Amino acid sequence: MSDSITAGVAPSSGDEPADHADSDEALIVGAEPSPVSDETPARPPSAGLVDALQVRRNATIGVVAGVALAVLVYLVRVFELIGPVRGTQRYPVVGPEGWFLVLGFVLASATALLVTTVLTAATAYRLTREL
């Protein structure tokens, strides 16, 4: 009895056959195959969606806009094109040019992401209105 408990099988009352595998086969023989499988389904191709939403074009426009804005802000700040900055700050390790270069990268990345998202959302909205 302890063998059946440790094997994860409920103890039999004596009326059932000792070998549960044989009794299960008898039940499964007439049954249809199950639609459930262990295989992972293939993902649908997303290239059509990317093309329809013009994501590559929107990303290119976003990157150009982000880099242009970052370069403009970098030039204005580092070369003091609109005048000197009030107050004096310390810029450790890399100096003001280095810090503003890093901030320019962050500004360019964020702007590119924002412009790409807005343009793609506008394209999606336009396509849904055409349906």
Coordinates of N, CA and C in Angstrom, one line a residue:
M1 N 0.8 -1.2 0.0 CA 0.0 0.0 0.0 C 0.9 1.2 0.0
S2 N 2.0 1.2 0.7 CA 2.8 2.4 0.7 C 3.5 2.6 -0.6
D3 N 3.6 1.6 -1.4 CA 4.2 1.7 -2.8 C 3.3 2.5 -3.7
S4 N 2.0 2.3 -3.5 CA 1.1 3.1 -4.4 C 0.9 4.5 -3.9
I5 N 1.1 4.8 -2.7 CA 1.1 6.2 -2.2 C 2.3 6.9 -2.6
T6 N 3.5 6.3 -2.5 CA 4.7 7.0 -2.9 C 4.8 7.2 -4.4
A7 N 4.1 6.3 -5.2 CA 4.1 6.5 -6.7 C 3.1 7.5 -7.1
G8 N 2.3 8.1 -6.2 CA 1.4 9.1 -6.6 C 0.1 8.5 -7.1
V9 N -0.2 7.3 -6.8 CA -1.4 6.6 -7.3 C -2.2 6.3 -6.0
A10 N -3.5 6.5 -6.1 CA -4.4 6.2 -5.0 C -4.4 4.7 -4.8
P11 N -4.5 4.3 -3.5 CA -4.5 2.9 -3.2 C -5.8 2.3 -3.8
S12 N -5.7 1.1 -4.3 CA -6.9 0.4 -4.9 C -7.7 -0.3 -3.8
S13 N -9.0 -0.4 -4.1 CA -9.9 -1.0 -3.1 C -10.0 -2.5 -3.4
G14 N -9.3 -3.0 -4.4 CA -9.4 -4.4 -4.7 C -10.4 -4.7 -5.9
D15 N -11.4 -3.8 -6.1 CA -12.3 -4.0 -7.2 C -11.6 -3.6 -8.5
E16 N -10.7 -2.6 -8.4 CA -10.1 -2.1 -9.6 C -8.9 -3.0 -10.0
P17 N -8.5 -3.0 -11.3 CA -7.4 -3.8 -11.7 C -6.1 -3.2 -11.1
A18 N -5.1 -4.0 -10.8 CA -3.9 -3.5 -10.2 C -3.1 -2.6 -11.1
D19 N -3.1 -2.9 -12.4 CA -2.3 -2.1 -13.3 C -3.2 -1.0 -14.0
H20 N -3.0 0.2 -13.6 CA -3.9 1.3 -14.0 C -3.6 1.7 -15.5
A21 N -2.4 1.4 -16.0 CA -2.0 1.7 -17.4 C -2.9 1.0 -18.3
D22 N -3.2 -0.3 -18.1 CA -4.0 -1.1 -18.9 C -5.4 -0.6 -19.0
S23 N -6.0 -0.2 -17.8 CA -7.3 0.3 -17.8 C -7.4 1.7 -18.5
D24 N -6.4 2.5 -18.4 CA -6.4 3.8 -19.1 C -6.3 3.6 -20.6
E25 N -5.6 2.6 -21.1 CA -5.5 2.4 -22.5 C -6.8 2.0 -23.1
A26 N -7.6 1.2 -22.3 CA -8.9 0.8 -22.8 C -9.8 2.0 -22.9
L27 N -9.7 3.0 -22.1 CA -10.5 4.2 -22.2 C -10.0 5.1 -23.4
I28 N -8.8 5.1 -23.7 CA -8.2 6.0 -24.7 C -8.4 5.5 -26.1
V29 N -8.5 4.2 -26.3 CA -8.5 3.6 -27.6 C -9.6 4.2 -28.5
G30 N -10.8 4.4 -28.0 CA -11.9 4.9 -28.8 C -11.9 6.5 -28.8
A31 N -11.1 7.1 -28.1 CA -11.2 8.6 -28.0 C -10.4 9.2 -29.2
E32 N -10.9 10.4 -29.6 CA -10.2 11.1 -30.6 C -8.9 11.8 -30.1
P33 N -7.9 12.0 -31.0 CA -6.7 12.7 -30.5 C -7.0 14.1 -29.9
S34 N -6.3 14.4 -28.9 CA -6.5 15.7 -28.3 C -6.0 16.9 -29.1
P35 N -6.7 18.0 -29.2 CA -6.1 19.1 -30.0 C -5.0 19.8 -29.3
V36 N -4.8 19.5 -28.0 CA -3.7 20.1 -27.3 C -2.4 19.4 -27.5
S37 N -1.3 20.2 -27.8 CA 0.0 19.6 -28.0 C 1.0 20.3 -27.2
D38 N 2.2 19.7 -27.1 CA 3.3 20.3 -26.4 C 4.1 21.2 -27.2
E39 N 3.8 21.3 -28.5 CA 4.6 22.1 -29.4 C 4.2 23.6 -29.2
T40 N 5.2 24.5 -29.3 CA 4.9 25.9 -29.3 C 4.4 26.4 -30.6
P41 N 3.3 27.1 -30.7 CA 2.9 27.6 -32.0 C 3.8 28.6 -32.6
A42 N 3.9 28.6 -33.9 CA 4.7 29.5 -34.6 C 4.1 30.9 -34.5
R43 N 5.0 31.9 -34.3 CA 4.5 33.3 -34.2 C 4.1 33.8 -35.6
P44 N 3.0 34.6 -35.6 CA 2.6 35.1 -36.9 C 3.6 36.1 -37.4
P45 N 3.8 36.2 -38.7 CA 4.8 37.1 -39.2 C 4.4 38.6 -38.9
S46 N 5.3 39.4 -38.4 CA 5.0 40.7 -38.0 C 5.5 41.7 -39.1
A47 N 6.2 41.2 -40.1 CA 6.8 42.1 -41.1 C 5.7 42.9 -41.8
G48 N 4.6 42.3 -42.0 CA 3.5 43.0 -42.7 C 2.9 44.2 -41.9
L49 N 2.8 44.0 -40.6 CA 2.4 45.0 -39.7 C 3.4 46.2 -39.6
V50 N 4.7 45.8 -39.5 CA 5.7 46.8 -39.5 C 5.7 47.6 -40.8
D51 N 5.6 47.0 -41.9 CA 5.5 47.7 -43.2 C 4.3 48.5 -43.3
A52 N 3.1 48.0 -42.9 CA 1.9 48.8 -43.0 C 1.9 50.0 -42.1
L53 N 2.5 50.0 -40.9 CA 2.6 51.1 -40.1 C 3.8 52.0 -40.4
Q54 N 4.6 51.7 -41.4 CA 5.7 52.5 -41.8 C 6.7 52.8 -40.7
V55 N 7.0 51.8 -39.9 CA 7.8 52.0 -38.7 C 9.2 52.4 -39.0
R56 N 9.8 51.8 -40.1 CA 11.2 52.2 -40.5 C 11.3 53.6 -40.9
R57 N 10.3 54.1 -41.6 CA 10.3 55.5 -42.0 C 10.1 56.4 -40.8
N58 N 9.2 56.0 -39.9 CA 8.9 56.8 -38.7 C 10.2 56.8 -37.8
A59 N 10.9 55.7 -37.7 CA 12.1 55.7 -36.9 C 13.2 56.5 -37.5
T60 N 13.3 56.5 -38.8 CA 14.3 57.4 -39.4 C 14.0 58.9 -39.2
I61 N 12.8 59.2 -39.3 CA 12.4 60.6 -39.1 C 12.6 61.0 -37.6
G62 N 12.3 60.1 -36.7 CA 12.5 60.3 -35.3 C 14.0 60.5 -34.9
V63 N 14.8 59.6 -35.5 CA 16.3 59.7 -35.2 C 16.8 61.1 -35.7
V64 N 16.4 61.4 -36.9 CA 16.9 62.7 -37.5 C 16.4 63.9 -36.6
A65 N 15.2 63.8 -36.2 CA 14.7 64.9 -35.4 C 15.4 65.0 -34.0
G66 N 15.6 63.8 -33.4 CA 16.3 63.7 -32.1 C 17.7 64.2 -32.2
V67 N 18.4 63.8 -33.2 CA 19.8 64.2 -33.3 C 19.9 65.7 -33.6
A68 N 19.0 66.2 -34.5 CA 19.0 67.6 -34.8 C 18.7 68.5 -33.5
L69 N 17.8 68.1 -32.7 CA 17.4 68.8 -31.5 C 18.6 68.7 -30.5
A70 N 19.2 67.6 -30.4 CA 20.3 67.4 -29.4 C 21.5 68.3 -29.9
V71 N 21.8 68.3 -31.2 CA 23.0 69.1 -31.7 C 22.7 70.5 -31.4
L72 N 21.5 71.0 -31.7 CA 21.1 72.4 -31.5 C 21.3 72.8 -30.1
V73 N 20.7 72.0 -29.2 CA 20.8 72.3 -27.7 C 22.2 72.3 -27.2
Y74 N 23.0 71.3 -27.7 CA 24.4 71.2 -27.3 C 25.2 72.4 -27.8
L75 N 25.0 72.9 -29.0 CA 25.7 74.0 -29.5 C 25.3 75.3 -28.8
V76 N 24.0 75.4 -28.5 CA 23.6 76.6 -27.8 C 24.2 76.7 -26.4
R77 N 24.2 75.5 -25.7 CA 24.7 75.5 -24.3 C 26.2 75.6 -24.2
V78 N 26.9 74.8 -25.0 CA 28.4 74.7 -24.8 C 29.0 76.0 -25.4
F79 N 28.6 76.4 -26.5 CA 29.2 77.6 -27.1 C 28.5 78.9 -26.7
E80 N 27.6 78.8 -25.8 CA 26.9 80.0 -25.2 C 26.4 80.9 -26.3
L81 N 25.6 80.4 -27.2 CA 25.1 81.1 -28.4 C 24.1 82.1 -28.0
I82 N 23.4 81.9 -26.8 CA 22.4 82.9 -26.4 C 22.9 83.6 -25.1
G83 N 24.2 83.6 -24.9 CA 24.8 84.3 -23.8 C 25.3 83.4 -22.7
P84 N 26.1 83.9 -21.8 CA 26.6 83.0 -20.7 C 25.6 82.6 -19.7
V85 N 25.8 81.5 -19.1 CA 24.9 81.0 -18.1 C 25.2 81.7 -16.8
R86 N 24.1 82.0 -16.1 CA 24.3 82.7 -14.8 C 24.8 81.6 -13.8
G87 N 25.6 82.1 -12.9 CA 26.1 81.2 -11.9 C 27.2 80.3 -12.4
T88 N 28.0 79.7 -11.5 CA 29.0 78.8 -11.9 C 28.8 77.5 -11.3
Q89 N 28.9 76.4 -12.1 CA 28.8 75.1 -11.6 C 30.0 74.3 -11.9
R90 N 30.2 73.3 -11.1 CA 31.4 72.4 -11.3 C 30.9 71.1 -12.1
Y91 N 31.7 70.7 -13.0 CA 31.4 69.5 -13.8 C 32.5 68.5 -13.6
P92 N 32.4 67.6 -12.7 CA 33.5 66.7 -12.4 C 33.8 65.7 -13.5
V93 N 35.0 65.2 -13.6 CA 35.5 64.2 -14.5 C 35.7 64.6 -15.9
V94 N 34.6 64.9 -16.6 CA 34.6 65.2 -18.0 C 34.4 66.6 -18.4
G95 N 34.1 67.5 -17.5 CA 33.9 68.9 -17.8 C 32.5 69.1 -18.4
P96 N 32.2 70.4 -18.7 CA 30.8 70.7 -19.2 C 30.5 70.1 -20.5
E97 N 31.5 70.0 -21.4 CA 31.3 69.5 -22.8 C 30.9 68.0 -22.7
G98 N 31.6 67.3 -21.8 CA 31.3 65.9 -21.7 C 29.9 65.6 -21.1
W99 N 29.6 66.4 -20.1 CA 28.2 66.2 -19.5 C 27.1 66.6 -20.4
F100 N 27.3 67.6 -21.2 CA 26.3 68.0 -22.2 C 26.3 67.1 -23.4
L101 N 27.4 66.4 -23.7 CA 27.3 65.4 -24.7 C 26.5 64.2 -24.3
V102 N 26.7 63.8 -23.0 CA 25.9 62.7 -22.5 C 24.4 63.1 -22.4
L103 N 24.1 64.3 -22.0 CA 22.7 64.8 -21.9 C 22.1 64.9 -23.3
G104 N 23.0 65.3 -24.3 CA 22.5 65.4 -25.7 C 22.1 64.0 -26.2
F105 N 22.9 63.0 -25.9 CA 22.5 61.6 -26.3 C 21.2 61.2 -25.7
V106 N 21.0 61.5 -24.4 CA 19.7 61.2 -23.8 C 18.6 61.9 -24.4
L107 N 18.8 63.2 -24.7 CA 17.8 64.0 -25.4 C 17.5 63.5 -26.8
A108 N 18.5 63.1 -27.5 CA 18.3 62.6 -28.9 C 17.5 61.3 -28.8
S109 N 17.9 60.4 -27.9 CA 17.2 59.1 -27.8 C 15.7 59.3 -27.4
A110 N 15.5 60.1 -26.4 CA 14.1 60.3 -26.0 C 13.2 61.0 -27.1
T111 N 13.8 61.9 -27.7 CA 13.1 62.6 -28.8 C 12.8 61.7 -30.0
A112 N 13.8 60.8 -30.3 CA 13.6 59.9 -31.4 C 12.5 58.9 -31.1
L113 N 12.5 58.4 -29.8 CA 11.4 57.5 -29.4 C 10.1 58.2 -29.4
L114 N 10.0 59.4 -28.9 CA 8.7 60.1 -28.9 C 8.2 60.4 -30.3
V115 N 9.0 60.8 -31.2 CA 8.6 61.2 -32.6 C 8.2 59.9 -33.3
T116 N 9.0 58.8 -33.1 CA 8.6 57.5 -33.8 C 7.3 57.0 -33.3
T117 N 7.0 57.1 -32.0 CA 5.8 56.6 -31.4 C 4.6 57.4 -31.9
V118 N 4.7 58.7 -31.9 CA 3.6 59.6 -32.4 C 3.3 59.4 -33.8
L119 N 4.4 59.3 -34.7 CA 4.1 59.0 -36.1 C 3.5 57.7 -36.4
T120 N 4.0 56.7 -35.6 CA 3.4 55.3 -35.8 C 2.0 55.3 -35.3
A121 N 1.7 55.9 -34.2 CA 0.3 56.0 -33.8 C -0.6 56.7 -34.8
A122 N -0.1 57.8 -35.3 CA -0.8 58.5 -36.3 C -1.1 57.7 -37.6
T123 N -0.1 56.9 -38.0 CA -0.3 56.0 -39.1 C -1.3 54.9 -38.8
A124 N -1.2 54.4 -37.6 CA -2.2 53.3 -37.2 C -3.6 53.9 -37.2
Y125 N -3.8 55.1 -36.7 CA -5.1 55.8 -36.6 C -5.6 56.0 -38.0
R126 N -4.7 56.5 -38.9 CA -5.1 56.7 -40.3 C -5.6 55.4 -41.0
L127 N -4.8 54.4 -40.8 CA -5.2 53.1 -41.4 C -6.5 52.5 -40.8
T128 N -6.8 52.7 -39.5 CA -8.0 52.2 -39.0 C -9.2 53.0 -39.5
R129 N -9.0 54.3 -39.8 CA -10.1 55.1 -40.4 C -10.4 54.7 -41.8
E130 N -9.4 54.2 -42.5 CA -9.6 53.7 -43.9 C -10.4 52.4 -44.0
L131 N -10.4 51.7 -42.9 CA -11.1 50.4 -42.9 C -12.5 50.6 -42.8

